[in-house]
mmCIF file of C-alpha atoms and ligand atoms in Angstrom:
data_model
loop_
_atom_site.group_PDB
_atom_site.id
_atom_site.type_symbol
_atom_site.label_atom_id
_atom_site.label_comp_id
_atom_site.label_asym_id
_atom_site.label_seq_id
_atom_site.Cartn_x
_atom_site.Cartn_y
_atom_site.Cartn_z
ATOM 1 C CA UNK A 889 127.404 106.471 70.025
ATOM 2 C CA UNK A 890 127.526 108.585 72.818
ATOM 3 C CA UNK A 891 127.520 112.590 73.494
ATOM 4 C CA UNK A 892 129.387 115.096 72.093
ATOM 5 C CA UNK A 893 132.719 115.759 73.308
ATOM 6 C CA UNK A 894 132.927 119.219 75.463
ATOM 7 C CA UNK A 895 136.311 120.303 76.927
ATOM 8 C CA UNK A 896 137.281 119.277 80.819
ATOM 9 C CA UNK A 897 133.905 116.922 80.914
ATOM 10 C CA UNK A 898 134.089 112.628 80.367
ATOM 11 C CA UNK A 899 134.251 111.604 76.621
ATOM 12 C CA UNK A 900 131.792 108.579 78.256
ATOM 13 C CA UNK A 901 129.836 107.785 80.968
ATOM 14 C CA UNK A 902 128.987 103.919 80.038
ATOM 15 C CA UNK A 903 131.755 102.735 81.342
ATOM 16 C CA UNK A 904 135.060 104.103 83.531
ATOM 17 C CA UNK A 905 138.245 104.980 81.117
ATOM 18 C CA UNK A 906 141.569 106.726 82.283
ATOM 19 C CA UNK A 907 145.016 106.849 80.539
ATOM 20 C CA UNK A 908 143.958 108.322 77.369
ATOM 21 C CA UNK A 909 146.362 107.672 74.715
ATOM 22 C CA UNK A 910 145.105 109.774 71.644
ATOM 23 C CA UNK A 911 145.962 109.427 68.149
ATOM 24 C CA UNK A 912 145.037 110.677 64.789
ATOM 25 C CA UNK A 913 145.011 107.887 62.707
ATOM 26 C CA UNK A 914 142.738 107.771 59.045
ATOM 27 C CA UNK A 915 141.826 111.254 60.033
ATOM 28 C CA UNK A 916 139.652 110.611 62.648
ATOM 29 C CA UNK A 917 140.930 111.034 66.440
ATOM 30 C CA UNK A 918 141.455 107.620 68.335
ATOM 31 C CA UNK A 919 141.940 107.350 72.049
ATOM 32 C CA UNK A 920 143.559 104.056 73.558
ATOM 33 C CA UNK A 921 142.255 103.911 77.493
ATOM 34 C CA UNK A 922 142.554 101.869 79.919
ATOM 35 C CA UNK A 923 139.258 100.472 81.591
ATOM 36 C CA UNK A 924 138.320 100.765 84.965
ATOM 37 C CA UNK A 925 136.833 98.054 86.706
ATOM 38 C CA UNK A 926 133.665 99.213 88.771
ATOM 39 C CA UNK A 927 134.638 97.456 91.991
ATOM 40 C CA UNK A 928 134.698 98.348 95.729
ATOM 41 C CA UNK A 929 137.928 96.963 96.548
ATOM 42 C CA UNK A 930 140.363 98.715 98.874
ATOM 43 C CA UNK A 931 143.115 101.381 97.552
ATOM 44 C CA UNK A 932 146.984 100.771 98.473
ATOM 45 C CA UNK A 933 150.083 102.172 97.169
ATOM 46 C CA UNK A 934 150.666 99.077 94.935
ATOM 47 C CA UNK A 935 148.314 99.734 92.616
ATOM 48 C CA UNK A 936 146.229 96.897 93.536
ATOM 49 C CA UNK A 937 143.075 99.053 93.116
ATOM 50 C CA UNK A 938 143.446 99.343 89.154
ATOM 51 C CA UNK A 939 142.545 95.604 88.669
ATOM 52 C CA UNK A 940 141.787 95.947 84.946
ATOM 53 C CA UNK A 941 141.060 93.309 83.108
ATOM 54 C CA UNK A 942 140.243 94.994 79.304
ATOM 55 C CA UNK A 943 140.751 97.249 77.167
ATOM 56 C CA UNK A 944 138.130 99.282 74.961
ATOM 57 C CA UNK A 945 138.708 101.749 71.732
ATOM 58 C CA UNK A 946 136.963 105.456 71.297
ATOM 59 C CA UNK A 947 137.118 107.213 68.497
ATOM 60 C CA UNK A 948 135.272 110.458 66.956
ATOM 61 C CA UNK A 949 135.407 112.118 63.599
ATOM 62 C CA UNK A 950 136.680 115.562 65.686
ATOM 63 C CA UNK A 951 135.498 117.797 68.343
ATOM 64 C CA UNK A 952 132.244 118.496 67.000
ATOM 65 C CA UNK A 953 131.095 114.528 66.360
ATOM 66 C CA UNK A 954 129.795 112.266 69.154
ATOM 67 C CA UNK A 955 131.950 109.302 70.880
ATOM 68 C CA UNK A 956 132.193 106.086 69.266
ATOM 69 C CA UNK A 957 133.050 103.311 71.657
ATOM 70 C CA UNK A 958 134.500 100.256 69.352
ATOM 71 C CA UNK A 959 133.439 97.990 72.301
ATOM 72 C CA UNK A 960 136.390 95.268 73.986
ATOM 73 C CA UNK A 961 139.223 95.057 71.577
ATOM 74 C CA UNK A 962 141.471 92.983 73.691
ATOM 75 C CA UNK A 963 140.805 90.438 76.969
ATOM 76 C CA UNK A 964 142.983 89.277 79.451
ATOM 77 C CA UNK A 965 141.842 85.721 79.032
ATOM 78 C CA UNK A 966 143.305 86.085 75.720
ATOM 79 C CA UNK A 967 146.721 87.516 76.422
ATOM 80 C CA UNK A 968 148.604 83.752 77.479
ATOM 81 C CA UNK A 969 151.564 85.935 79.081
ATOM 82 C CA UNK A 970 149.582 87.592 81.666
ATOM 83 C CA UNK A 971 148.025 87.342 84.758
ATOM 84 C CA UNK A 972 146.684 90.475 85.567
ATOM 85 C CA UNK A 973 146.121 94.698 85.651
ATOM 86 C CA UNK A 974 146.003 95.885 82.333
ATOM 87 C CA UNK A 975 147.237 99.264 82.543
ATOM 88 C CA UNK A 976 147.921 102.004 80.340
ATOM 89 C CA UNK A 977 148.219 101.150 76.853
ATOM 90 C CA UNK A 978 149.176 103.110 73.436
ATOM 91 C CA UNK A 979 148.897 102.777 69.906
ATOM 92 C CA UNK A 980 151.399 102.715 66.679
ATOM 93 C CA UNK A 981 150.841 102.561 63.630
ATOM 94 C CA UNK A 982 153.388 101.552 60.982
ATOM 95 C CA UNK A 983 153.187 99.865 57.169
ATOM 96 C CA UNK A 984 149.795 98.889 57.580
ATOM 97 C CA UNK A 985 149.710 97.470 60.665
ATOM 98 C CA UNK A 986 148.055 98.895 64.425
ATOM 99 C CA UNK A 987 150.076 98.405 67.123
ATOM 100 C CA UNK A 988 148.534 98.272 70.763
ATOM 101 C CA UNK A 989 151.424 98.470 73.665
ATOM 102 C CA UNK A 990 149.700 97.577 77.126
ATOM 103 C CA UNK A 991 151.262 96.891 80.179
ATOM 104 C CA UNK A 992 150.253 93.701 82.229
ATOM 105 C CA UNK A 993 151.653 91.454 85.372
ATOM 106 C CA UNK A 994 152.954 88.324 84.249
ATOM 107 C CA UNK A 995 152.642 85.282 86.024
ATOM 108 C CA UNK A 996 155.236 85.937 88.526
ATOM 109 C CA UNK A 997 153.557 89.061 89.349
ATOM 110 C CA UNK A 998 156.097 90.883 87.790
ATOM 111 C CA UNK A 999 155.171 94.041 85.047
ATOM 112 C CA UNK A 1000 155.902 93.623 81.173
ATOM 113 C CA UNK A 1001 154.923 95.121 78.157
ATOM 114 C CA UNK A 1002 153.443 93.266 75.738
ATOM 115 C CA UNK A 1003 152.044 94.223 71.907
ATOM 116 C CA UNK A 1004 149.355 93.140 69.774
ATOM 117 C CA UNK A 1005 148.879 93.986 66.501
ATOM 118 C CA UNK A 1006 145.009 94.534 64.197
ATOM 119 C CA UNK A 1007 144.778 96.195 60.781
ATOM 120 C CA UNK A 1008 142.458 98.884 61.945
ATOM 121 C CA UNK A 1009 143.113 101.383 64.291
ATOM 122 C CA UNK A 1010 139.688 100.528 66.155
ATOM 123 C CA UNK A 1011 140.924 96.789 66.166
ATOM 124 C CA UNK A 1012 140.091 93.838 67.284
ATOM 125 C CA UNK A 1013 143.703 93.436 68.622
ATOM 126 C CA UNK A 1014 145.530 89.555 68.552
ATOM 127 C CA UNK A 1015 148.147 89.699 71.219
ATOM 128 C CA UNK A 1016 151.749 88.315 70.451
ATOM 129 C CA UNK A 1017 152.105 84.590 72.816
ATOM 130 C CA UNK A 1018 154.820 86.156 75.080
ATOM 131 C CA UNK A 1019 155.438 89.698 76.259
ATOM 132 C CA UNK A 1020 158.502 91.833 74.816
ATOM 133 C CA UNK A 1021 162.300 90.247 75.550
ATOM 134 C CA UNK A 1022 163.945 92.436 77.968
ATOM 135 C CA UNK A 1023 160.742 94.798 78.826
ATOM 136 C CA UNK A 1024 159.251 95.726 82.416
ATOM 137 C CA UNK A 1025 157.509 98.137 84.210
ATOM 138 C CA UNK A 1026 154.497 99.790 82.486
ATOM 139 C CA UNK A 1027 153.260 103.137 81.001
ATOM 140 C CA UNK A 1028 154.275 102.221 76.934
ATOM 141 C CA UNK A 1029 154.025 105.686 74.842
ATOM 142 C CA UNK A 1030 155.457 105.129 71.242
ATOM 143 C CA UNK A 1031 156.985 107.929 68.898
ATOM 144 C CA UNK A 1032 157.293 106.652 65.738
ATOM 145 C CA UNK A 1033 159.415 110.002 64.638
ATOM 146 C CA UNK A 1034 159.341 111.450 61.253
ATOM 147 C CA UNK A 1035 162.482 109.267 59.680
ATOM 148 C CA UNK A 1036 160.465 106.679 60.616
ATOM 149 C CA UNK A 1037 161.930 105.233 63.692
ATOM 150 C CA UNK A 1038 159.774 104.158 66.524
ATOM 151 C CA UNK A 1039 160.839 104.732 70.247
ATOM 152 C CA UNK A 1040 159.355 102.976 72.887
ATOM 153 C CA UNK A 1041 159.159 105.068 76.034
ATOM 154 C CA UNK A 1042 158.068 103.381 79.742
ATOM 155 C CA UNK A 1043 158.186 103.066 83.236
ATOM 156 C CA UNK A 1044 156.286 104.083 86.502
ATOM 157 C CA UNK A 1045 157.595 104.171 89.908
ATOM 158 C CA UNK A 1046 155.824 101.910 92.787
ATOM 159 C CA UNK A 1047 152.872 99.733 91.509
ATOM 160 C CA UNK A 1048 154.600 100.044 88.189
ATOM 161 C CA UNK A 1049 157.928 98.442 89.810
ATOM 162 C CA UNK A 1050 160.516 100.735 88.042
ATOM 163 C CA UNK A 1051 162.486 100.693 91.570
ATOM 164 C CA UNK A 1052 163.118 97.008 91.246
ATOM 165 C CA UNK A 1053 164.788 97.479 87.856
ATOM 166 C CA UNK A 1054 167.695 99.789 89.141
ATOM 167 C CA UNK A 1055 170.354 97.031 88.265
ATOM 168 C CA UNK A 1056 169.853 94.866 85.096
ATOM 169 C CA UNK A 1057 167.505 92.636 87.087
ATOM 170 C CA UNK A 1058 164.346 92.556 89.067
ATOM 171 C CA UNK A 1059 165.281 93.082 92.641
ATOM 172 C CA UNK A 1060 161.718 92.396 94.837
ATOM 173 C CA UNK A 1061 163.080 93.849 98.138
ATOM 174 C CA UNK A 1062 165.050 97.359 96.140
ATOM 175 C CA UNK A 1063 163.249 100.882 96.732
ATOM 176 C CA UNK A 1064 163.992 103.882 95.301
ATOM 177 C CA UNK A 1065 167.356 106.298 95.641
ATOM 178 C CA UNK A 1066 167.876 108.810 98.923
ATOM 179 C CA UNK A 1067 166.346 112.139 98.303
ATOM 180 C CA UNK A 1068 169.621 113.650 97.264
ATOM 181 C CA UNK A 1069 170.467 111.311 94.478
ATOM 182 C CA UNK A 1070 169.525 111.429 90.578
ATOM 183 C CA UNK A 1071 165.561 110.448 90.497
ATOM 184 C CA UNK A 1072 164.804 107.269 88.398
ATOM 185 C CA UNK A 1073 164.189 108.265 85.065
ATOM 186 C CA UNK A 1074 161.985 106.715 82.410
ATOM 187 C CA UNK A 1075 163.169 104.119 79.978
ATOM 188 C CA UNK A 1076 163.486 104.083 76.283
ATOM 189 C CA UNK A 1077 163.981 101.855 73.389
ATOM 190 C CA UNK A 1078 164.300 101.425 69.734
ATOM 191 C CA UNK A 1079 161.507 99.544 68.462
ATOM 192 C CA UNK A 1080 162.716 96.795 65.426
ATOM 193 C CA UNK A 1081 161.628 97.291 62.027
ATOM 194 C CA UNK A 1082 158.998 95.054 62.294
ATOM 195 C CA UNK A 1083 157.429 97.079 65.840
ATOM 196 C CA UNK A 1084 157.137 93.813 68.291
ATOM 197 C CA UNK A 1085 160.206 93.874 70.097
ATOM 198 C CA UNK A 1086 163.382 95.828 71.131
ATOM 199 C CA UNK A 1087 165.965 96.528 68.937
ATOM 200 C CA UNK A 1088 168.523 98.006 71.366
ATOM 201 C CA UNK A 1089 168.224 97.490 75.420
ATOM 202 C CA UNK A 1090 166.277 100.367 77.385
ATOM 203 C CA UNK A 1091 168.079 102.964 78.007
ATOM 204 C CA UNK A 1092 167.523 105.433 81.145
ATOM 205 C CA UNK A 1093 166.341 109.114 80.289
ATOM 206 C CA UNK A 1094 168.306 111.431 82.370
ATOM 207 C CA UNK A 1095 166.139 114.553 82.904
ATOM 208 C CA UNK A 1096 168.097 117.662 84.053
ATOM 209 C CA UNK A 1097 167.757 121.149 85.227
ATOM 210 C CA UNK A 1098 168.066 124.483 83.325
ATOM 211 C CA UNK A 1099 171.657 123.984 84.963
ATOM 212 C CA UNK A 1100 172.511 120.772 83.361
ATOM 213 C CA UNK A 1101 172.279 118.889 86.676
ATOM 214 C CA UNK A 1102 169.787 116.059 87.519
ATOM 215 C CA UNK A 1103 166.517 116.671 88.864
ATOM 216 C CA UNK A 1104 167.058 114.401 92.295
ATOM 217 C CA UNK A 1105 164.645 111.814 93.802
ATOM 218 C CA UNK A 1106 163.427 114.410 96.724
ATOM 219 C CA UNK A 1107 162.032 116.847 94.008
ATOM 220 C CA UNK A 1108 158.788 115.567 93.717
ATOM 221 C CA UNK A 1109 157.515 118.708 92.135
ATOM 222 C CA UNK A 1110 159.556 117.681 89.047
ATOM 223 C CA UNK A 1111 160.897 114.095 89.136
ATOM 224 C CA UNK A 1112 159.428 111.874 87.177
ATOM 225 C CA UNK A 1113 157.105 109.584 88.643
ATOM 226 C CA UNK A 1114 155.068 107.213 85.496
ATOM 227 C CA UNK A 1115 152.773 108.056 82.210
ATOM 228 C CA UNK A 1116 155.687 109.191 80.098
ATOM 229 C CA UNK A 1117 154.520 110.960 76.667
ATOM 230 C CA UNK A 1118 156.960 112.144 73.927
ATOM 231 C CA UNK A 1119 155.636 114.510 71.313
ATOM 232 C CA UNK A 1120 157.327 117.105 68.642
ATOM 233 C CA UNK A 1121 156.897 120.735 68.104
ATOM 234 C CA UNK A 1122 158.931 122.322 65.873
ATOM 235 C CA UNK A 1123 161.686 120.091 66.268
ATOM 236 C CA UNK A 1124 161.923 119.658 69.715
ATOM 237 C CA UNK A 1125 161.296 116.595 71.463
ATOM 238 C CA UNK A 1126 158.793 116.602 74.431
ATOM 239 C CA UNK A 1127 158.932 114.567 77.274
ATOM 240 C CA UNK A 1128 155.747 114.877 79.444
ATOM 241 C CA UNK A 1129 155.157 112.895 82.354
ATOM 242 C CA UNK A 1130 153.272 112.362 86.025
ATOM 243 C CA UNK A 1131 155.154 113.452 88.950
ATOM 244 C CA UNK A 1132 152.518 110.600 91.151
ATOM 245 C CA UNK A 1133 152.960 112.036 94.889
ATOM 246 C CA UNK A 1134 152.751 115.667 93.480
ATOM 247 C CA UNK A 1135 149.272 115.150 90.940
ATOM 248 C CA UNK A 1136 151.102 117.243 88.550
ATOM 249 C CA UNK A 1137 151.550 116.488 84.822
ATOM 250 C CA UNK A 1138 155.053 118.314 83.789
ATOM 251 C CA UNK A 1139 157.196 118.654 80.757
ATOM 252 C CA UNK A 1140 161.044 118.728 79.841
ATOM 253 C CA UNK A 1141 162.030 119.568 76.374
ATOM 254 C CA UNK A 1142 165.272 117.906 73.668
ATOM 255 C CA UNK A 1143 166.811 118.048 70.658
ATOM 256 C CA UNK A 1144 167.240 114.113 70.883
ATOM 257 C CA UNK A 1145 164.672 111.657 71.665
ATOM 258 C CA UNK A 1146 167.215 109.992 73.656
ATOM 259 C CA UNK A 1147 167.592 112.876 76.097
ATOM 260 C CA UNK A 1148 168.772 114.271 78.039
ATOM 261 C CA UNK A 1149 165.650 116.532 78.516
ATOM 262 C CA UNK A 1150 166.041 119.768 80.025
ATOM 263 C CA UNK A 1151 162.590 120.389 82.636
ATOM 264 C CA UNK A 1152 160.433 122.790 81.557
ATOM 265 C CA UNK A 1153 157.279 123.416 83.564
ATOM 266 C CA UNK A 1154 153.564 121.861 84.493
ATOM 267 C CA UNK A 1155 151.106 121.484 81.814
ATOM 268 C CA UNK A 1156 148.400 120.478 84.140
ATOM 269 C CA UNK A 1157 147.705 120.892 87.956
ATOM 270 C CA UNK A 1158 146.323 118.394 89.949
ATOM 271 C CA UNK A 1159 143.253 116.477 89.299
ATOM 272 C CA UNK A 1160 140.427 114.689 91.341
ATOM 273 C CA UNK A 1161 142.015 111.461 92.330
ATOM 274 C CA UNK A 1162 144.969 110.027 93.024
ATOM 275 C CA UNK A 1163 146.792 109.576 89.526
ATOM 276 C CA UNK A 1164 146.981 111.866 86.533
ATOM 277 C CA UNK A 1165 147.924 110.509 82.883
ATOM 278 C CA UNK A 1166 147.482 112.168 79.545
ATOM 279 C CA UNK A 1167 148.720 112.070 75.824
ATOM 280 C CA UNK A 1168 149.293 115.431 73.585
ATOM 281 C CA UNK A 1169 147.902 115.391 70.004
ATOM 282 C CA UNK A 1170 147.598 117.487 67.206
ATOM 283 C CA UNK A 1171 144.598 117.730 64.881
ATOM 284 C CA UNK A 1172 143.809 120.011 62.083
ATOM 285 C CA UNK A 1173 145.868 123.281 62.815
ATOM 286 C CA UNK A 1174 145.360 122.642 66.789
ATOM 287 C CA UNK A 1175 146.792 121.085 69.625
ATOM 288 C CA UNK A 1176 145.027 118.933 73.083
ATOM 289 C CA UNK A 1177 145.825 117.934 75.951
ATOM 290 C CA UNK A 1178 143.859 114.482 76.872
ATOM 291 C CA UNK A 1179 143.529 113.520 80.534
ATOM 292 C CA UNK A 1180 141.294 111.819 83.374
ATOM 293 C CA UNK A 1181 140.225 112.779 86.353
ATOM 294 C CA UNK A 1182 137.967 110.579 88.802
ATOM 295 C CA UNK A 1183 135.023 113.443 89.185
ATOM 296 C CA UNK A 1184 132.743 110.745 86.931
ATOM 297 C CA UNK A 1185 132.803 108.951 90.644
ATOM 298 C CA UNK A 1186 133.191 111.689 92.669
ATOM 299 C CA UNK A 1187 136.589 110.775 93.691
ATOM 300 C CA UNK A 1188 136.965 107.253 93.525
ATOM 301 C CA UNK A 1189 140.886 106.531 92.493
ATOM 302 C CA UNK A 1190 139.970 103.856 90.487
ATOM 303 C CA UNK A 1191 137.203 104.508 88.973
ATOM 304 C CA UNK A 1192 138.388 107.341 86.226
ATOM 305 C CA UNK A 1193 137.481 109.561 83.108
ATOM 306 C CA UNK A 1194 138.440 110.305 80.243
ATOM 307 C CA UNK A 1195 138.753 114.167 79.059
ATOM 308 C CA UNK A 1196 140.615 116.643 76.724
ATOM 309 C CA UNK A 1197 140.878 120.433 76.796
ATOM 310 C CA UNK A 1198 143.221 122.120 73.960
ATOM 311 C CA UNK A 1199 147.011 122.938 74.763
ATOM 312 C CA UNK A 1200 148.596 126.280 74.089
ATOM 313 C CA UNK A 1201 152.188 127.122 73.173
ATOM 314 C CA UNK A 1202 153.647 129.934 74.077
ATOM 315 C CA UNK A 1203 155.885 132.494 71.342
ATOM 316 C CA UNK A 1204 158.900 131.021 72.947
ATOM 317 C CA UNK A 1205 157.520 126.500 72.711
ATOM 318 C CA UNK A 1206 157.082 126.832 76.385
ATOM 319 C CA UNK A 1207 153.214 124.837 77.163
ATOM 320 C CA UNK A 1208 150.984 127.020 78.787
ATOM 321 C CA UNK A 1209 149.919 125.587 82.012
ATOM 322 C CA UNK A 1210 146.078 124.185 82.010
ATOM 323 C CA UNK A 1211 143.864 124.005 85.130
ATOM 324 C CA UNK A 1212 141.332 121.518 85.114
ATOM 325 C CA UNK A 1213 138.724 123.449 86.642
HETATM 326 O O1 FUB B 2489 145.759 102.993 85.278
HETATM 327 C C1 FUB B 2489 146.712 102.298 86.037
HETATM 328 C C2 FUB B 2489 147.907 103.157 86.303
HETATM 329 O O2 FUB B 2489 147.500 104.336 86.977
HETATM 330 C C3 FUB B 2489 148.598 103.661 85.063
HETATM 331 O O3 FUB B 2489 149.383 102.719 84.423
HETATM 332 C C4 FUB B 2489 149.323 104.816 85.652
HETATM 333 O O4 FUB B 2489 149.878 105.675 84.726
HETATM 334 C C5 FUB B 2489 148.242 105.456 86.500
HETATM 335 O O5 FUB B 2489 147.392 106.252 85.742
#
């Protein structure tokens, strides 16, 4: 048990969480972390910082109940696939079953996406022996939309490799397009019936202007960068994302879960730290916005928090933007 939740301050102090994927599931709200390591290591570009090695559940009845950590619901030592750096993970839940999607390093180094499976939302999870056929990078968000499909949404530029994947194959040496191309844009698959593997091959989201035309690789204000979300709102489709070099979390907005998505605007400017990463849920009659921030450290980039602070739409669906302080 820990303290009461209050809005723009850590959901716990025990221990260092970022990546919040939060769900309502049995009426309660569940957030899927990750779990920062409390280590002094150095900070590169590669990610090599966010050495995680678990991953932890927290739940709480609503706003006005205290934090329930459901302690380690999943080790690395018990995932045979990978190697290393579990990143940020998310929840499903479908036909009785919880889902947890995590990303990890295999043991050629290389990202995948594996999925483990528990029959309560605040597990134990058992991992599936290999990783998802045909998956990479990291940064899993699943929609499982209201005919009952379930998308699988992913990827995240630099430590999270998406560069490398620009032809069918993983190319160590490739970096990302000139400035004036069409930016990289997240990934997206149908999930099979059964929720542990891919039913059709990713597909690249093209996100575009108000003009139709791509956002390009040079528009870091807007191009997407990892921590892809998608949520609906009165039948519109919501694609919100990190822009990494920029802090910013931004949204763009479709009929089709497929895309394209049109950009729309920032939900949240930047944060303490290095990375930003959220999820968007709605409970009762109202809508949050769930975050981290490093200020738990006082600016370590590894070493992260979790928060929330509620989301507002405007008249028009447009998100009104949030600042975290
Ligand atoms: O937590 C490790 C990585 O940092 C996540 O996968 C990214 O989204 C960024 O938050």
């Amino acid at each position: 048990m820990h303290n009461l939740p209050k809005p723009h301050h850590p959901l716990v102090t025990h221990i260092f969480t970022a990546d919040p994927s939060a769900h309502v599931f049995e009426g309660k709200i569940y957030i899927y972390p990750s779990h920062d390591l409390d280590h002094d290591g150095p900070d590169n570009d590669n990610g090599d910082q966010y050495a995680m090695e678990d991953y932890h559940v927290l739940s709480m009845d609503g706003f006005e109940s205290p934090v329930i950590d459901h302690g380690q619901v999943l080790h690395l030592k018990d995932i045979p696939w990978a190697s290393k750096q579990l990143w940020a993970p998310d929840a499903a839940f479908k036909a009785g079953t919880y889902f947890l999607y995590f990303p990890a390093r295999d043991h050629d180094g290389i990202f995948r996406i594996g999925v483990a499976t528990s029959t309560s939302p605040a597990g134990p999870f058992l991992p599936q022996p290999s990783y998802i056929e045909e998956s990479f990078s990291i940064d899993p968000a699943v929609l499982v939309d209201d005919d009952n499909r379930a998308y699988i949404y992913f990827g995240g530029l630099w430590g999270g490799q998406l560069e490398k994947w620009q032809t069918s194959t993983f190319e160590p040496e490739a970096v990302g397009p000139a400035a004036e191309a069409p930016a990289i844009g997240p990934r997206v698959a149908l999930l099979s019936e059964d929720m542990l593997s891919f039913q059709t091959a990713p597909l690249e989201i093209s996100i575009v202007d108000e003009n139709g035309s791509p956002i390009l690789a040079g528009d870091e204000d807007r191009r997407y960068f990892e921590g892809p979300w998608v949520h609906k709102y009165n039948g519109w489709y919501y694609l919100s994302y990190s822009t990494g070099t920029t802090h910013k979390l931004v949204y763009a907005v479709s009929r089709n879960p497929l895309g394209p998505y049109t950009f729309k605007g920032t939900i949240l400017t930047p944060v303490m730290g290095w990375t930003t990463h959220h999820s968007i849920v709605q409970f009762e009659d109202k809508w949050y916005l769930f975050y981290h921030d490093s200020s738990l450290s006082e600016g370590v980039n590894h070493k992260r928090c979790v928060k929330y602070t509620e989301l507002h739409y405007n008249e028009d669906g447009t998100i009104r933007t949030i600042n975290p302080y």
